[in-house]
Coordinates of C-alpha atoms and ligand atoms in Angstrom, one line a residue:
X1 CA 234.2 10.2 135.5
X2 CA 233.1 10.8 139.1
X3 CA 229.9 12.4 140.0
X4 CA 231.7 15.7 140.6
X5 CA 232.9 15.8 137.1
X6 CA 229.5 14.6 135.9
X7 CA 227.9 17.6 137.7
X8 CA 230.4 19.9 136.0
X9 CA 229.4 18.5 132.6
X10 CA 225.7 18.7 133.4
X11 CA 226.2 22.2 134.7
X12 CA 228.0 23.2 131.5
X13 CA 225.3 21.7 129.3
X14 CA 222.6 23.4 131.4
X15 CA 224.5 26.7 131.2
X16 CA 224.8 26.4 127.5
X17 CA 221.1 25.6 127.2
X18 CA 220.2 28.5 129.4
X19 CA 222.5 30.8 127.4
X20 CA 221.0 29.6 124.2
X21 CA 217.5 30.2 125.5
X22 CA 218.5 33.5 127.0
X23 CA 220.0 34.7 123.7
X24 CA 217.0 33.5 121.9
X25 CA 214.8 35.5 124.3
X26 CA 217.1 38.5 124.0
X27 CA 217.2 38.2 120.2
X28 CA 213.5 38.1 120.1
X29 CA 213.3 41.1 122.3
X30 CA 215.6 43.0 120.0
X31 CA 214.4 41.8 116.7
X32 CA 210.8 41.2 117.5
X33 CA 209.2 42.5 114.3
X34 CA 207.2 45.7 115.0
X35 CA 203.8 45.9 113.5
X36 CA 204.2 47.3 110.0
X37 CA 202.4 50.5 110.9
X38 CA 201.0 52.7 108.1
X39 CA 202.8 52.4 104.9
X40 CA 203.5 55.5 102.8
X41 CA 201.8 58.6 104.1
X42 CA 198.2 59.4 104.8
X43 CA 196.8 61.8 102.3
X44 CA 196.3 65.1 104.1
X45 CA 192.7 65.5 102.9
X46 CA 191.0 64.5 106.1
X47 CA 193.4 66.6 108.1
X48 CA 192.9 69.6 106.1
X49 CA 189.1 69.6 106.6
X50 CA 189.8 69.2 110.3
X51 CA 192.4 72.0 110.2
X52 CA 190.0 74.2 108.2
X53 CA 187.3 73.8 110.8
X54 CA 189.9 74.5 113.5
X55 CA 191.2 77.6 111.7
X56 CA 187.7 79.0 111.8
X57 CA 187.3 78.2 115.4
X58 CA 188.3 81.6 116.9
X59 CA 184.8 82.8 116.0
X60 CA 184.5 86.1 114.2
X61 CA 182.2 88.6 115.9
X62 CA 179.5 89.9 113.5
X63 CA 180.6 93.0 111.7
X64 CA 178.2 95.4 113.5
X65 CA 179.6 94.3 116.8
X66 CA 183.1 94.8 115.6
X67 CA 182.3 98.2 114.2
X68 CA 180.8 99.3 117.5
X69 CA 184.2 99.0 119.1
X70 CA 186.2 99.9 116.0
X71 CA 188.9 102.6 116.2
X72 CA 189.3 104.9 113.2
X73 CA 192.7 106.1 114.3
X74 CA 194.0 102.5 114.5
X75 CA 192.4 101.9 111.1
X76 CA 194.3 104.9 109.7
X77 CA 197.5 103.3 111.0
X78 CA 196.5 99.9 109.5
X79 CA 195.7 101.6 106.2
X80 CA 199.4 102.4 105.7
X81 CA 199.6 99.1 103.9
X82 CA 197.1 100.3 101.4
X83 CA 199.0 103.5 100.6
X84 CA 201.4 101.9 98.2
X85 CA 198.4 101.6 95.8
X86 CA 195.7 104.0 97.1
X87 CA 195.3 107.6 98.0
X88 CA 192.7 108.5 100.6
X89 CA 192.2 112.3 100.1
X90 CA 189.2 114.0 98.5
X91 CA 190.1 114.4 94.8
X92 CA 193.2 112.3 95.4
X93 CA 195.0 110.7 92.5
X94 CA 194.4 107.2 91.3
X95 CA 197.6 105.2 91.8
X96 CA 197.9 101.5 91.2
X97 CA 194.4 101.4 92.7
X98 CA 191.6 104.0 92.8
X99 CA 191.3 106.9 95.2
X100 CA 189.4 105.7 98.2
X101 CA 187.8 109.0 99.4
X102 CA 184.1 108.3 99.8
X103 CA 184.4 104.6 98.8
X104 CA 181.7 103.5 101.3
X105 CA 178.4 103.7 99.5
X106 CA 180.1 104.2 96.1
X107 CA 179.3 102.0 93.2
X108 CA 181.7 99.1 93.0
X109 CA 184.3 100.0 90.4
X110 CA 182.7 103.4 90.1
X111 CA 185.6 105.9 90.6
X112 CA 186.0 108.2 87.6
X113 CA 189.1 107.7 85.5
X114 CA 190.3 104.4 87.0
X115 CA 190.7 101.3 84.8
X116 CA 189.0 98.7 86.9
X117 CA 189.2 95.0 86.1
X118 CA 186.2 93.5 84.3
X119 CA 185.6 91.4 87.4
X120 CA 185.2 94.5 89.6
X121 CA 183.0 96.3 87.0
X122 CA 180.8 93.1 86.8
X123 CA 180.5 92.8 90.6
X124 CA 177.8 95.4 90.7
X125 CA 176.1 97.2 93.6
X126 CA 177.4 99.8 96.0
X127 CA 180.1 99.2 98.6
X128 CA 178.5 98.4 101.9
X129 CA 180.5 97.9 105.1
X130 CA 179.7 94.2 104.9
X131 CA 181.0 93.9 101.3
X132 CA 184.1 95.9 102.1
X133 CA 184.7 93.6 105.1
X134 CA 184.6 90.6 102.9
X135 CA 186.7 92.2 100.1
X136 CA 189.4 93.3 102.6
X137 CA 189.4 89.8 104.2
X138 CA 190.1 88.2 100.8
X139 CA 190.1 90.5 97.7
X140 CA 190.3 87.5 95.4
X141 CA 187.7 85.6 97.4
X142 CA 185.2 88.3 97.1
X143 CA 185.9 89.5 93.6
X144 CA 187.2 86.6 91.6
X145 CA 189.6 88.1 89.0
X146 CA 190.2 91.4 90.8
X147 CA 193.5 93.1 89.9
X148 CA 194.0 94.2 93.5
X149 CA 197.1 92.3 94.3
X150 CA 196.7 92.3 98.0
X151 CA 196.5 89.2 100.2
X152 CA 193.9 90.6 102.6
X153 CA 193.7 91.6 106.2
X154 CA 193.1 88.5 108.3
X155 CA 192.4 90.2 111.6
X156 CA 188.6 90.8 111.9
X157 CA 189.1 93.7 114.3
X158 CA 191.7 95.3 112.1
X159 CA 189.3 95.2 109.2
X160 CA 186.7 96.9 111.3
X161 CA 189.2 99.6 112.3
X162 CA 190.0 100.2 108.6
X163 CA 186.3 100.4 107.8
X164 CA 185.9 103.0 110.7
X165 CA 188.7 105.0 109.0
X166 CA 187.1 104.7 105.6
X167 CA 183.8 106.0 107.1
X168 CA 185.6 109.2 108.0
X169 CA 186.6 109.7 104.4
X170 CA 183.4 111.3 103.3
X171 CA 181.4 114.6 103.5
X172 CA 178.4 112.6 104.5
X173 CA 179.6 109.4 106.2
X174 CA 177.5 106.3 105.8
X175 CA 176.2 105.0 109.2
X176 CA 177.4 101.7 110.5
X177 CA 174.8 98.9 110.5
X178 CA 173.2 98.5 113.9
X179 CA 174.2 95.5 116.0
Ligands
HEC1 C1 199.1 96.2 95.5 C2 198.2 97.4 95.3 C3 197.0 97.4 96.3 C4 197.0 97.4 97.6 C5 198.2 97.2 98.6 C6 195.7 97.6 98.1 N1 194.9 97.8 97.0 FE1 192.9 98.1 97.0 N2 192.9 98.1 94.9 C7 193.9 97.9 94.1 C8 193.5 97.8 92.8 C9 194.4 97.6 91.5 C10 192.1 98.0 92.8 C11 191.2 97.8 91.6 C12 190.7 96.4 91.6 C13 190.0 95.9 90.4 O1 189.6 96.8 89.5 O2 189.7 94.7 90.3 C14 191.7 98.1 94.2 C15 190.4 98.3 94.6 C16 190.1 98.6 95.9 C17 188.7 98.8 96.3 C18 187.5 99.0 95.4 C19 187.4 100.4 95.1 C20 186.3 100.8 94.1 O3 186.3 101.9 93.7 O4 185.5 99.9 93.8 C21 188.8 99.0 97.7 C22 187.6 99.4 98.6 C23 190.2 98.9 98.1 N3 190.9 98.6 97.0 C24 190.6 99.0 99.4 C25 191.9 98.7 99.8 C26 192.4 98.8 101.1 C27 191.5 99.2 102.3 C28 193.7 98.3 101.2 C29 194.6 98.2 102.3 C30 194.1 97.3 103.4 C31 194.0 98.1 99.8 N4 192.9 98.3 99.0 C32 195.3 97.6 99.4 C33 195.3 97.8 94.5 C34 195.7 97.7 95.9

């Protein structure tokens, strides 16, 4: 074995060593265990509270401010979704829900001849704009147990428009609260 051959052998050994190390390194790169991360899934509780706060973020103008810029004509358009269940004329018929002529200032559950839920009859007081705003936002939220099967009007300004329309449905309209 001359030195040339010895060099070849050494080279081969060195190459093999390098290869082995290299593969080891590569393998480690590829198979390096990742941190386990979170197992299962986080319960959405915390997120929901955060989401809830965020959902309320687009702040609602106070009702008197919204009413000041409310549009009864737009409200009449928006009230189309109520017409499946309500009439709006003076002396109009009760349908699925009571006639809404003169509802502002009327006793809650106070329309003659309509079979209100016990919840509505128990609510008590007259319908103010503020109460109507809350009821229309979430009927079941405002009167737990109401039989008004309606999800509610989520847009604050659309509710104000509807209230402006309801105001017109009276011989002696109730004034809006002052901003
Ligand atoms: C699916 C039918 C339905 C729809 C749609 C509906 N309502 Fe009603 N509404 C009812 C019923 C039924 C009641 C009676 C609730 C009770 O007795 O608990 C009622 C009650 C009311 C009352 C209380 C009346 C009173 O005399 O005390 C108001 C105000 C009212 N609705 C407004 C509206 C408006 C405004 C809309 C549209 C944005 C609307 N409702 C959409 C069925 C409906």
